Coordinates of C-alpha atoms in Angstrom, one line a residue:
Chain A
M226 CA 0.0 0.0 0.0
P227 CA 1.3 3.5 -0.7
R228 CA 2.3 5.5 2.2
P229 CA 0.4 8.6 3.2
S230 CA 1.3 11.6 1.2
S231 CA 2.8 13.2 4.3
D232 CA 5.5 10.6 4.3
R233 CA 6.7 11.4 0.8
P234 CA 10.2 12.8 0.6
D235 CA 10.1 16.4 -0.1
R236 CA 11.3 18.2 -3.1
A237 CA 14.7 18.9 -1.6
A238 CA 15.3 15.2 -1.1
F239 CA 14.3 14.4 -4.6
E240 CA 16.5 17.2 -5.9
A241 CA 19.4 15.7 -3.9
L242 CA 18.7 12.3 -5.4
Y243 CA 18.6 13.8 -8.8
R244 CA 21.9 15.5 -8.5
S245 CA 23.7 12.7 -6.8
T246 CA 22.6 10.0 -9.2
G247 CA 22.1 11.8 -12.5
S248 CA 25.3 10.9 -14.2
A249 CA 25.1 7.3 -13.0
V250 CA 21.6 6.9 -14.5
L251 CA 22.7 8.7 -17.7
G252 CA 25.7 6.4 -18.0
Y253 CA 23.5 3.4 -17.3
A254 CA 21.1 4.4 -20.0
L255 CA 23.8 5.3 -22.5
R256 CA 25.5 1.9 -22.1
R257 CA 22.4 0.0 -22.9
A258 CA 20.3 2.1 -25.3
A259 CA 20.4 1.8 -29.0
S260 CA 21.0 5.5 -29.4
P261 CA 21.6 8.6 -27.3
D262 CA 18.1 9.6 -28.1
D263 CA 16.8 6.5 -26.5
A264 CA 19.1 7.0 -23.5
H265 CA 17.8 10.6 -23.0
D266 CA 14.2 9.4 -23.2
A267 CA 15.0 6.7 -20.6
V268 CA 16.7 9.1 -18.2
A269 CA 13.8 11.5 -18.4
E270 CA 11.3 8.7 -17.9
T271 CA 13.3 7.2 -15.1
Y272 CA 13.2 10.4 -13.0
T273 CA 9.6 11.0 -13.9
V274 CA 8.8 7.6 -12.5
A275 CA 11.0 8.1 -9.6
W276 CA 9.3 11.4 -8.8
R277 CA 5.9 9.8 -9.0
R278 CA 7.0 7.0 -6.8
R279 CA 9.1 9.0 -4.5
A280 CA 7.2 7.5 -1.6
D281 CA 9.0 4.3 -2.5
T282 CA 12.5 5.8 -2.5
P283 CA 14.7 3.4 -0.5
V284 CA 15.6 4.7 2.9
D285 CA 19.0 3.0 2.6
P286 CA 21.2 5.3 0.5
D287 CA 23.0 2.2 -0.9
E288 CA 19.8 1.1 -2.4
V289 CA 18.9 4.3 -4.2
R290 CA 21.0 3.7 -7.3
P291 CA 19.9 0.1 -7.7
W292 CA 16.3 1.2 -7.3
L293 CA 16.8 3.8 -10.1
F294 CA 18.6 1.4 -12.3
G295 CA 15.7 -1.0 -11.9
I296 CA 13.3 1.7 -13.1
A297 CA 15.7 2.7 -15.9
R298 CA 15.8 -0.9 -17.0
R299 CA 12.1 -1.0 -17.4
C300 CA 12.0 2.3 -19.1
L301 CA 14.6 1.1 -21.6
A302 CA 12.7 -2.0 -22.3
D303 CA 9.5 0.0 -22.9
I304 CA 11.4 2.3 -25.3
D305 CA 12.7 -0.7 -27.1
R306 CA 9.3 -2.2 -27.4
S307 CA 7.4 0.8 -28.4
A308 CA 9.9 1.8 -31.1
A309 CA 9.0 5.3 -32.2
R310 CA 9.1 7.0 -29.0
A311 CA 10.4 10.5 -28.8
T312 CA 9.6 12.2 -25.6
R313 CA 9.6 15.9 -25.1
L314 CA 11.6 15.7 -22.0
G315 CA 14.0 13.4 -23.6
A316 CA 14.5 15.9 -26.4
K317 CA 14.9 18.7 -23.9
L318 CA 17.4 16.8 -22.0
A319 CA 19.4 16.2 -25.2
D320 CA 19.2 19.8 -26.1
A321 CA 20.5 20.8 -22.7
F322 CA 23.8 19.0 -23.2
V323 CA 26.7 20.6 -24.9
V324 CA 27.2 19.0 -28.3
G325 CA 29.9 16.3 -28.1
T326 CA 29.7 15.7 -24.4
I327 CA 27.4 12.7 -24.7
P328 CA 29.1 9.5 -26.0
D329 CA 27.2 7.6 -28.6
P330 CA 26.8 4.0 -27.5
A331 CA 26.9 2.9 -31.1
V332 CA 30.4 4.2 -31.5
G333 CA 33.5 2.5 -30.3
E334 CA 33.7 -1.0 -31.6
D335 CA 37.0 -1.7 -29.9
Y336 CA 35.2 -3.6 -27.2
A337 CA 33.0 -5.5 -29.6
P338 CA 34.3 -8.9 -28.5
V339 CA 33.3 -8.3 -24.9
R340 CA 29.9 -6.9 -26.0
A341 CA 29.4 -9.9 -28.2
A342 CA 30.3 -12.2 -25.4
M343 CA 27.9 -10.4 -23.1
A344 CA 25.2 -10.7 -25.7
G345 CA 25.5 -14.4 -25.4
L346 CA 24.4 -14.3 -21.8
P347 CA 20.8 -14.5 -20.8
D348 CA 19.3 -11.1 -20.4
A349 CA 19.2 -11.1 -16.6
D350 CA 22.8 -12.4 -16.4
R351 CA 24.0 -9.8 -18.8
E352 CA 22.4 -7.1 -16.8
L353 CA 23.8 -8.5 -13.6
V354 CA 27.3 -8.6 -14.9
S355 CA 27.1 -5.1 -16.3
L356 CA 25.5 -3.7 -13.1
V357 CA 28.5 -4.9 -11.2
A358 CA 31.2 -4.2 -13.8
W359 CA 29.9 -0.9 -15.3
E360 CA 27.8 0.6 -12.6
G361 CA 29.9 -0.4 -9.7
L362 CA 27.2 -2.1 -7.8
T363 CA 27.9 -4.8 -5.3
P364 CA 26.1 -8.1 -6.0
S365 CA 23.8 -7.3 -3.2
Q366 CA 22.9 -3.9 -4.7
A367 CA 22.5 -5.6 -8.1
A368 CA 20.1 -8.0 -6.4
V369 CA 17.9 -5.0 -5.5
A370 CA 18.0 -3.7 -9.0
L371 CA 17.0 -7.1 -10.5
G372 CA 14.6 -8.1 -7.8
L373 CA 16.6 -11.2 -6.9
S374 CA 17.8 -12.5 -3.6
P375 CA 21.4 -11.7 -2.8
A376 CA 22.3 -15.4 -2.6
A377 CA 20.9 -16.2 -6.0
T378 CA 22.5 -13.1 -7.4
R379 CA 25.9 -14.2 -6.3
V380 CA 25.5 -17.6 -7.8
R381 CA 24.3 -16.2 -11.1
L382 CA 27.1 -13.7 -11.2
H383 CA 29.7 -16.3 -10.6
R384 CA 28.2 -18.5 -13.4
A385 CA 27.8 -15.6 -15.8
R386 CA 31.4 -14.5 -15.3
A387 CA 32.6 -18.0 -15.9
R388 CA 30.7 -18.1 -19.1
L389 CA 32.2 -14.8 -20.1
K390 CA 35.7 -16.0 -19.5
Q391 CA 35.0 -19.0 -21.6
A392 CA 33.6 -16.9 -24.4
L393 CA 36.5 -14.5 -24.3
S394 CA 39.0 -17.4 -24.0
I395 CA 40.4 -16.0 -20.8
T396 CA 42.6 -18.6 -19.2
V397 CA 41.3 -19.6 -15.9
V398 CA 44.5 -19.7 -13.9
H399 CA 43.0 -20.1 -10.4
P400 CA 39.6 -21.8 -10.8
A401 CA 39.2 -21.9 -7.0
T402 CA 39.3 -18.2 -6.7
D403 CA 36.1 -17.9 -8.8
L404 CA 34.2 -19.3 -5.9
E405 CA 35.9 -16.9 -3.5
E406 CA 34.9 -14.1 -5.8
A407 CA 31.3 -15.1 -5.4
D408 CA 31.6 -14.5 -1.7
H409 CA 33.4 -11.2 -1.8
D410 CA 30.2 -9.3 -1.2
R411 CA 29.4 -11.0 2.0
Chain B
M257 CA 40.7 -12.2 -3.5
T258 CA 40.5 -12.6 -7.2
G259 CA 42.6 -14.5 -9.7
D260 CA 44.3 -13.4 -12.8
S261 CA 41.4 -14.5 -14.9
D262 CA 39.1 -12.3 -12.9
R263 CA 41.3 -9.4 -13.2
E264 CA 41.6 -9.8 -16.9
L265 CA 37.8 -10.1 -17.2
D266 CA 37.3 -7.1 -15.0
A267 CA 39.7 -5.1 -17.1
R268 CA 38.0 -6.1 -20.3
L269 CA 34.6 -5.4 -18.9
A270 CA 35.6 -2.0 -17.7
A271 CA 37.0 -1.2 -21.1
A272 CA 33.7 -2.3 -22.7
A273 CA 31.9 0.3 -20.6
G274 CA 33.1 2.8 -23.1
F275 CA 33.2 5.8 -20.8
R276 CA 33.2 6.7 -17.2
D277 CA 30.2 8.2 -15.5
E278 CA 32.5 10.9 -14.0
D279 CA 33.1 12.1 -17.5
L280 CA 29.5 12.7 -18.2
P281 CA 27.8 16.1 -17.6
A282 CA 25.4 16.6 -14.8
L283 CA 21.8 16.4 -15.6
P284 CA 20.3 19.8 -16.3
D285 CA 18.1 21.6 -13.9
V286 CA 15.4 22.0 -16.6
L287 CA 14.6 18.4 -16.4
L288 CA 14.3 18.4 -12.6
R289 CA 12.1 21.5 -12.7
E290 CA 9.7 20.0 -15.2
I291 CA 9.4 16.7 -13.5
Q292 CA 8.7 18.3 -10.2
A293 CA 6.2 20.6 -11.8
G294 CA 4.3 17.5 -12.7
T295 CA 5.0 18.3 -16.3
T296 CA 6.4 15.0 -17.0
T297 CA 7.0 12.8 -19.9
G298 CA 6.0 9.3 -20.6
D299 CA 6.0 8.0 -24.0
D300 CA 4.6 10.9 -25.5
A301 CA 5.0 13.9 -23.9
G302 CA 4.9 16.2 -26.3
R303 CA 7.5 17.1 -28.6
T304 CA 7.6 20.9 -28.5
A305 CA 9.9 22.7 -26.2
S306 CA 7.4 25.4 -25.3
E307 CA 4.4 23.5 -24.1
P308 CA 2.9 24.9 -20.9
A309 CA 2.7 22.9 -17.8
S310 CA -1.0 22.4 -18.3
V311 CA -0.4 20.5 -21.5
L312 CA 2.6 18.6 -20.2
A313 CA 0.9 17.5 -17.1
A314 CA -2.1 16.4 -19.0
R315 CA 0.2 14.5 -21.3
Q316 CA 1.8 12.8 -18.3
L317 CA -1.4 11.5 -17.0
V318 CA -2.3 10.1 -20.4
A319 CA 1.2 8.7 -20.5
D320 CA 0.7 7.1 -17.1
A321 CA -2.4 5.4 -18.4
H322 CA -0.4 4.3 -21.4
E323 CA 2.3 3.0 -19.2
A324 CA -0.2 0.9 -17.3
R325 CA -0.9 -1.0 -20.4
L326 CA 2.7 -1.3 -21.4
H327 CA 1.7 -2.7 -24.6
P328 CA 1.8 0.3 -26.8
V329 CA 1.0 0.2 -30.4
R330 CA 3.9 -2.1 -31.1
R331 CA 5.7 -2.9 -34.1
S332 CA 7.3 -6.2 -34.4
G333 CA 10.9 -6.5 -33.6
A334 CA 11.7 -6.5 -37.2
R335 CA 10.2 -3.0 -37.5
R336 CA 11.8 -1.6 -34.5
L337 CA 12.6 2.0 -35.1
L338 CA 15.8 3.7 -34.4
R339 CA 15.6 7.4 -34.2
R340 CA 18.1 9.6 -35.8
G341 CA 18.4 13.3 -35.4
V342 CA 15.1 15.0 -34.8
P343 CA 12.8 13.0 -32.5
L344 CA 10.0 11.5 -34.4
L345 CA 6.5 11.2 -33.4
A346 CA 5.1 8.1 -32.0
T347 CA 2.2 6.8 -34.1
A348 CA 0.4 6.1 -30.9
A349 CA 1.3 9.5 -29.5
V350 CA -0.8 10.0 -26.5
G351 CA -0.8 13.6 -25.8
V352 CA -0.6 14.9 -29.3
V353 CA -4.1 15.8 -29.9
A354 CA -6.1 16.3 -33.0
L355 CA -8.5 19.1 -33.8
V356 CA -11.9 17.6 -33.6
V357 CA -14.4 18.8 -36.1
A358 CA -17.8 17.8 -37.0
T359 CA -18.0 15.2 -39.7
S360 CA -18.4 16.6 -43.1
G361 CA -18.6 15.4 -46.6
R362 CA -14.9 15.7 -47.2
G363 CA -12.6 12.8 -47.8
P364 CA -13.3 9.2 -48.6
T365 CA -16.3 7.4 -47.0
G366 CA -15.2 6.3 -43.5
P367 CA -16.7 4.5 -40.6
G368 CA -20.4 4.6 -40.2
G369 CA -20.9 6.2 -43.5
T370 CA -19.5 9.5 -42.3
A371 CA -16.7 11.3 -43.8
A372 CA -13.5 9.6 -43.0
P373 CA -10.9 11.6 -41.2
T374 CA -7.8 12.7 -43.0
P375 CA -4.5 13.7 -41.4
T376 CA -5.7 17.3 -41.6
D377 CA -9.3 16.6 -40.8
P378 CA -9.4 14.1 -38.0
A379 CA -13.0 13.9 -37.2
V380 CA -13.7 11.7 -34.3
T381 CA -16.8 12.8 -32.5
T382 CA -20.3 11.6 -33.1
P383 CA -23.3 13.8 -33.0
A384 CA -24.6 15.0 -29.6
A385 CA -25.6 12.4 -27.1
P386 CA -29.1 11.3 -27.7
T387 CA -30.1 11.7 -24.1
G388 CA -29.7 15.5 -24.4
P389 CA -27.6 17.8 -22.3
P390 CA -27.1 17.0 -18.6
A391 CA -29.1 18.9 -16.1
D392 CA -27.8 21.4 -13.6
L393 CA -25.0 22.7 -15.7
G394 CA -24.9 26.1 -14.2
P395 CA -24.4 29.3 -16.1
L396 CA -23.0 28.9 -19.5
E397 CA -22.5 32.4 -20.7
A398 CA -19.0 33.9 -20.9
P399 CA -17.8 36.1 -18.1
P400 CA -16.1 39.3 -19.2
G401 CA -13.0 38.4 -21.2
G402 CA -13.7 34.7 -20.7
L403 CA -15.1 31.7 -22.4
A404 CA -18.7 30.6 -22.7
L405 CA -19.5 27.0 -22.0
A406 CA -21.5 24.5 -24.1
T407 CA -22.5 20.9 -24.0
T408 CA -20.5 18.5 -26.1
G409 CA -21.4 15.5 -28.1
E410 CA -20.7 12.0 -27.1
V411 CA -17.1 10.9 -27.9
S412 CA -17.0 7.6 -29.7
F413 CA -14.5 5.2 -31.2
P414 CA -15.7 4.6 -34.8
Y415 CA -15.1 0.9 -35.0
S416 CA -16.3 -2.2 -33.2
L417 CA -15.7 -6.0 -33.5
D418 CA -18.6 -8.2 -34.4
P419 CA -18.6 -10.5 -32.6
E420 CA -16.7 -9.1 -29.7
P421 CA -14.2 -11.6 -28.4
A422 CA -15.1 -13.0 -25.1
G423 CA -12.8 -12.7 -22.0
L424 CA -10.6 -9.9 -23.3
T425 CA -10.4 -6.4 -21.9
R426 CA -11.0 -3.7 -24.6
V427 CA -9.0 -0.5 -24.5
L428 CA -9.7 2.3 -27.0
S429 CA -7.5 5.1 -28.0
M430 CA -7.2 7.8 -30.6
S431 CA -4.3 10.1 -31.3
G432 CA -2.7 12.2 -34.0
G433 CA -3.7 15.0 -36.3
L434 CA -1.1 17.7 -35.7
T435 CA 2.0 18.6 -37.7
L436 CA 5.0 18.6 -35.6
F437 CA 8.6 18.8 -36.7
G438 CA 7.2 19.1 -40.2
Y439 CA 5.7 15.7 -40.1
P440 CA 1.9 15.5 -40.2
E441 CA 1.1 12.9 -37.7
P442 CA -1.7 10.7 -38.9
V443 CA -4.8 10.2 -37.0
V444 CA -4.8 6.6 -35.6
W445 CA -7.5 4.7 -33.9
V446 CA -6.3 1.8 -31.8
A447 CA -8.2 -0.9 -30.0
T448 CA -6.4 -3.3 -27.7
Y449 CA -7.8 -6.6 -26.5
Q450 CA -6.0 -8.4 -23.8
A451 CA -6.6 -10.6 -20.7
A452 CA -4.5 -11.2 -17.7
D453 CA -3.1 -14.4 -19.3
D454 CA -3.5 -13.5 -22.9
P455 CA -1.5 -10.8 -24.7
G456 CA -4.3 -10.7 -27.2
F457 CA -4.3 -8.4 -30.2
I458 CA -4.4 -4.8 -31.3
Y459 CA -6.1 -3.4 -34.3
R460 CA -5.5 0.0 -35.6
V461 CA -7.1 2.1 -38.4
S462 CA -5.4 5.0 -40.0
P463 CA -5.6 7.0 -43.2
G464 CA -2.0 6.1 -44.1
D465 CA -0.1 2.8 -44.4
P466 CA 1.3 2.3 -40.9
R467 CA 4.3 0.5 -42.3
I468 CA 5.5 3.7 -43.9
L469 CA 7.9 5.0 -41.4
P470 CA 7.9 8.7 -40.6
P471 CA 10.9 10.8 -41.5
G472 CA 13.9 10.3 -39.2
A473 CA 13.1 6.7 -38.6
Q474 CA 14.7 3.6 -39.9
E475 CA 14.0 0.0 -39.5
G476 CA 16.1 -1.8 -37.0
T477 CA 16.8 -5.5 -36.7
G478 CA 14.9 -7.8 -34.5
A479 CA 12.9 -10.9 -34.7
Q480 CA 13.1 -13.5 -37.4
T481 CA 10.1 -13.0 -39.6
T482 CA 8.3 -14.5 -42.5
E483 CA 6.1 -12.6 -44.9
S484 CA 3.2 -13.8 -47.0
Q485 CA -0.1 -12.6 -48.4
V486 CA -3.5 -13.6 -47.2
A487 CA -7.0 -12.7 -48.1
V488 CA -8.9 -10.6 -45.7
G489 CA -12.4 -9.2 -46.3
G490 CA -12.0 -9.8 -50.0
V491 CA -8.7 -8.0 -50.4
Q492 CA -5.1 -9.1 -50.2
G493 CA -3.3 -8.3 -47.0
D494 CA 0.3 -8.5 -46.1
L495 CA 1.1 -10.9 -43.3
L496 CA 4.3 -10.6 -41.3
S497 CA 4.8 -13.1 -38.5
G498 CA 7.6 -14.4 -36.3
D499 CA 9.1 -15.0 -32.9
Y500 CA 10.6 -12.3 -30.7
D501 CA 14.2 -12.6 -29.9
S502 CA 13.2 -12.7 -26.3
P503 CA 9.7 -12.5 -24.6
L504 CA 8.1 -9.1 -24.7
C505 CA 6.6 -8.4 -21.3
G506 CA 4.5 -5.6 -19.9
Y507 CA 1.6 -5.1 -17.5
A508 CA -1.5 -7.1 -17.9
P509 CA -4.6 -5.1 -18.5
S510 CA -5.8 -3.2 -15.5
T511 CA -8.6 -1.0 -14.3
P512 CA -8.1 2.3 -12.5
G513 CA -10.0 1.0 -9.5
Q514 CA -7.9 -2.0 -8.8
S515 CA -5.5 -1.9 -5.9
R516 CA -3.1 -4.5 -6.9
T517 CA -0.3 -3.8 -9.4
P518 CA -1.1 -5.7 -12.6
D519 CA 0.8 -8.8 -13.2
E520 CA 3.3 -9.1 -16.0
L521 CA 2.1 -10.3 -19.3
C522 CA 4.6 -11.7 -21.8
A523 CA 4.4 -12.7 -25.5
E524 CA 6.8 -14.7 -27.6
S525 CA 5.4 -14.5 -31.1
F526 CA 3.4 -12.2 -33.2
A527 CA 1.6 -11.9 -36.5
Q528 CA 0.9 -8.6 -38.2
L529 CA -1.7 -8.3 -40.9
T530 CA -1.9 -5.0 -42.9
W531 CA -4.3 -4.1 -45.7
Q532 CA -6.1 -1.2 -47.2
R533 CA -9.9 -1.1 -47.2
P534 CA -11.8 -0.1 -50.2
D535 CA -12.6 3.2 -48.6
G536 CA -8.9 4.0 -48.5
M537 CA -8.3 3.5 -44.8
W538 CA -5.5 1.2 -43.7
V539 CA -6.1 -1.5 -41.1
Q540 CA -3.5 -3.4 -39.2
V541 CA -4.1 -6.3 -36.8
Y542 CA -1.3 -7.3 -34.5
G543 CA -1.8 -10.5 -32.6
E544 CA 0.5 -12.2 -30.2
D545 CA 0.9 -15.8 -29.1
D546 CA -2.4 -17.5 -29.5
W547 CA -3.4 -14.6 -31.8
A548 CA -0.2 -14.8 -33.8
T549 CA -1.6 -16.9 -36.6
A550 CA -2.9 -16.0 -40.0
E551 CA -6.2 -17.4 -39.1
A552 CA -6.5 -15.4 -35.9
V553 CA -5.5 -12.0 -37.4
V554 CA -7.7 -12.6 -40.4
S555 CA -10.6 -13.4 -38.2
V556 CA -10.1 -10.3 -36.2
G557 CA -9.7 -8.2 -39.3
E558 CA -12.9 -9.5 -40.8
S559 CA -14.8 -8.8 -37.6
I560 CA -14.1 -5.1 -37.7
V561 CA -17.2 -3.2 -38.4
D562 CA -17.9 0.5 -38.8
R563 CA -20.0 0.8 -35.7
P564 CA -19.2 3.6 -33.3
Q565 CA -19.0 2.8 -29.7
P566 CA -18.7 5.3 -26.8
V567 CA -15.5 5.7 -25.0
P568 CA -15.6 5.2 -21.2
L569 CA -14.5 8.7 -20.3
Q570 CA -16.7 11.5 -21.4
V571 CA -16.8 15.2 -20.7
R572 CA -20.2 16.6 -21.3
L573 CA -19.4 20.3 -20.9
A574 CA -16.6 22.3 -22.5
P575 CA -15.8 25.8 -23.6
A576 CA -17.9 26.6 -26.6
G577 CA -16.2 25.6 -29.7
W578 CA -14.0 23.1 -28.0
S579 CA -14.2 19.3 -28.5
V580 CA -12.6 16.2 -27.3
S581 CA -9.6 15.7 -29.5
S582 CA -7.8 12.6 -28.3
Y583 CA -8.3 9.9 -25.8
E584 CA -6.1 7.1 -24.5
D585 CA -6.5 3.8 -22.7
N586 CA -10.1 4.4 -21.7
T587 CA -9.0 6.7 -18.9
S588 CA -7.9 10.0 -20.3
L589 CA -9.0 12.6 -22.8
T590 CA -8.1 16.0 -24.0
L591 CA -10.2 18.9 -25.1
I592 CA -9.0 21.5 -27.5
S593 CA -10.3 24.5 -29.3
D594 CA -11.8 23.7 -32.7
T595 CA -11.1 27.1 -34.2
A596 CA -7.8 27.9 -32.6
P597 CA -6.0 24.6 -31.8
S598 CA -2.9 25.2 -29.9
F599 CA -0.8 23.6 -27.2
E600 CA -1.4 26.5 -24.9
N601 CA -5.1 26.0 -24.3
R602 CA -6.2 22.5 -23.5
I603 CA -8.3 20.7 -21.0
G604 CA -7.2 17.3 -19.7
A605 CA -9.1 14.8 -17.8
S606 CA -7.8 11.5 -16.5
I607 CA -8.8 8.8 -14.1
L608 CA -6.0 8.2 -11.7
E609 CA -5.1 4.6 -11.0
R610 CA -5.6 3.3 -7.5
W611 CA -2.8 0.8 -7.9
R612 CA -0.4 3.6 -8.5
G613 CA -1.3 5.1 -5.2
S614 CA -4.0 7.5 -6.1
T615 CA -6.7 6.8 -3.5
E616 CA -8.0 10.3 -2.7
P617 CA -7.6 13.8 -4.0
D618 CA -4.2 15.1 -3.1
L619 CA -2.7 18.1 -4.8
R620 CA 0.2 18.7 -2.5
G621 CA 2.6 17.5 -5.2
Y622 CA 1.3 20.1 -7.6
S623 CA 0.5 23.2 -5.6
E624 CA 3.9 24.9 -6.0
G625 CA 3.2 26.6 -2.7
E626 CA -0.1 28.0 -3.9
P627 CA -3.1 27.6 -1.6
I628 CA -5.1 24.4 -2.1
E629 CA -8.8 24.9 -1.9
Q630 CA -11.2 22.2 -0.7
V631 CA -14.0 22.0 -3.2
V632 CA -17.1 20.0 -3.9
V633 CA -17.4 18.6 -7.4
D634 CA -20.8 17.0 -8.2
G635 CA -21.3 16.4 -4.5
R636 CA -18.0 14.8 -3.9
P637 CA -14.9 16.2 -2.3
G638 CA -12.0 17.6 -4.3
E639 CA -9.0 19.9 -4.2
L640 CA -8.4 22.8 -6.5
V641 CA -5.3 24.9 -7.0
S642 CA -4.3 27.7 -9.4
V643 CA -0.6 27.6 -10.3
P644 CA 1.6 29.5 -12.7
D645 CA 1.6 27.9 -16.1
G646 CA 5.0 26.4 -16.6
S647 CA 5.3 27.9 -20.1
S648 CA 6.1 31.4 -18.7
A649 CA 8.9 32.5 -16.5
D650 CA 6.8 35.5 -15.6
P651 CA 5.3 35.0 -12.2
D652 CA 2.4 37.2 -13.3
G653 CA 2.0 35.3 -16.5
P654 CA -0.6 32.7 -17.5
R655 CA -1.9 30.4 -14.8
M656 CA -3.6 27.0 -14.9
W657 CA -6.0 25.1 -12.8
I658 CA -5.4 21.7 -11.4
L659 CA -8.2 19.8 -9.8
E660 CA -8.5 16.4 -8.2
A661 CA -11.9 15.1 -7.2
E662 CA -13.5 11.9 -6.1
L663 CA -15.5 10.0 -8.6
P664 CA -18.1 7.3 -8.0
G665 CA -16.4 4.0 -7.0
G666 CA -13.6 5.6 -5.1
L667 CA -11.8 6.7 -8.2
V668 CA -10.0 10.0 -8.5
L669 CA -10.3 12.5 -11.4
F670 CA -7.3 14.5 -12.3
F671 CA -8.4 17.6 -14.2
Q672 CA -6.4 20.5 -15.7
A673 CA -7.6 23.6 -17.5
P674 CA -6.2 26.8 -18.7
G675 CA -6.4 29.8 -16.4
V676 CA -8.7 31.6 -18.8
L677 CA -11.5 29.6 -17.3
T678 CA -13.0 30.8 -14.1
H679 CA -12.9 29.0 -10.8
D680 CA -16.6 28.1 -11.1
Q681 CA -16.3 27.1 -14.7
V682 CA -13.6 24.6 -13.8
L683 CA -15.8 23.0 -11.2
Q684 CA -18.7 23.1 -13.7
I685 CA -16.8 21.2 -16.4
A686 CA -15.2 18.8 -13.9
A687 CA -18.7 17.9 -12.6
Q688 CA -19.6 16.8 -16.1
V689 CA -16.8 14.3 -16.4
T690 CA -18.2 10.8 -16.4
Y691 CA -16.4 7.5 -16.4
T692 CA -18.3 4.3 -17.4
P693 CA -15.9 1.4 -17.7

């Protein structure tokens, strides 16, 4: 059930959230969107949803970014589904940036092998790996974003990384340490 | 402790990130201001940079309703669009409204034997409701410098299915009609039929071939598809079918009065049938899963009849010369001036969804520090506030009204209107909003 309105974080709190997480959410979207336009749309939509659902903002600061990433993930999926979306706020956001300051996710093929290997992972595993590797979340935080249990997340992360190593032909020198890695978030 | 292989993997993953968040610019204040003003986005939200808060907020509410469905007018994965340059217009644009005019003799023969709308003449209303104007309307004459009020006709969706499929929830929408970014957005009527466990189908009717992409769009890659031709209603239709690369999931159909968040509804396959009717209108049926067969989409297509049906949300009173110009997902609609359509003067009415937390009128998030008045709308409690219109930086500039009021069944009406209307006129119009799911 929603909390009473009086419990909602105030504007200042949301503003602080916006300022402290903006670049992270933008980066998250840019790394996953098909184009900067889509990323801008997703960022605008993410904070729109976050504002509407501000009563649900996690109390624990460590859970705020995962919560936002979870919203952004859904927004990106919606944008991908609905195809021809072009939101006004997304366009305004794009216009507000100085030309050249926003990287195009479609550019930069140097890392194509890694991206290709990640593409071979199931969607949830790919998202899990990238949340940890790119967004700097701990496995427990990634669990929040993905709606998984921390224990299940650690197991999935371990397996996904193992698959990535195999796909990238990375020699496993110390197999045993993989298991230790799975525990490093405890 | 990690091993060499982990370090190498971490390094390669980090490189694949492409850039560091620290190198990205901060998000601009303009986005924050608009979001907090309630002038939010959604999948539509307007595409002009100068829309007032009244318009934007109305768009947001429509977008909210759209989001609830999460099955927008989808193209198959094979037709996924990638935008380039100027943002293009969604064909199911929610808040982009069309000027509503009375049906005339112009254009090819359309639904119900009336003049079919064209991109520049998107007629959508039917004649005035047969039951006559509602009682107790209050004064209708214009105050000095203001607008007179008048009753409106019943808003209808021009098509029906015969027979109606059993067990599916029907959602009706209409959008389009304006030229933005140099592209005349076609008027599109969309009906969605889904159930909690059935992604169902969508049919859409438009004056143009929906497969012709608007400027600035290109086809992306996606699902593996097959193409063929099939007969539908005595003409040849183009069938495109296939499986999604991965399941497409969204909210199952919902009602504004339900308290529980809708479950997820996923689809794995699709079939899209497109053809042109003898009257020139284009029809597209898009079925998923059980409806993703040639037989199913042909059956749906051949059951479409030109029989208008009323939409659930109606506004029976409006400024004289204004009409309902768009509606979305059964729960929102927009009024606009027939003679002077603009983004600056619109009225928006939406039914808020209980499962999103809207259980009672509460304007504290919209008041901008302005006093909230407790009002009575058609005998039920509500809140009303006048706030600066977000389109102007001048504190003494245009204002807008925001109202929330209870509706029968515990629902909440969200209503926005330009400041040119008087306090009492806002209450008058809001009192004539009806919702009949």
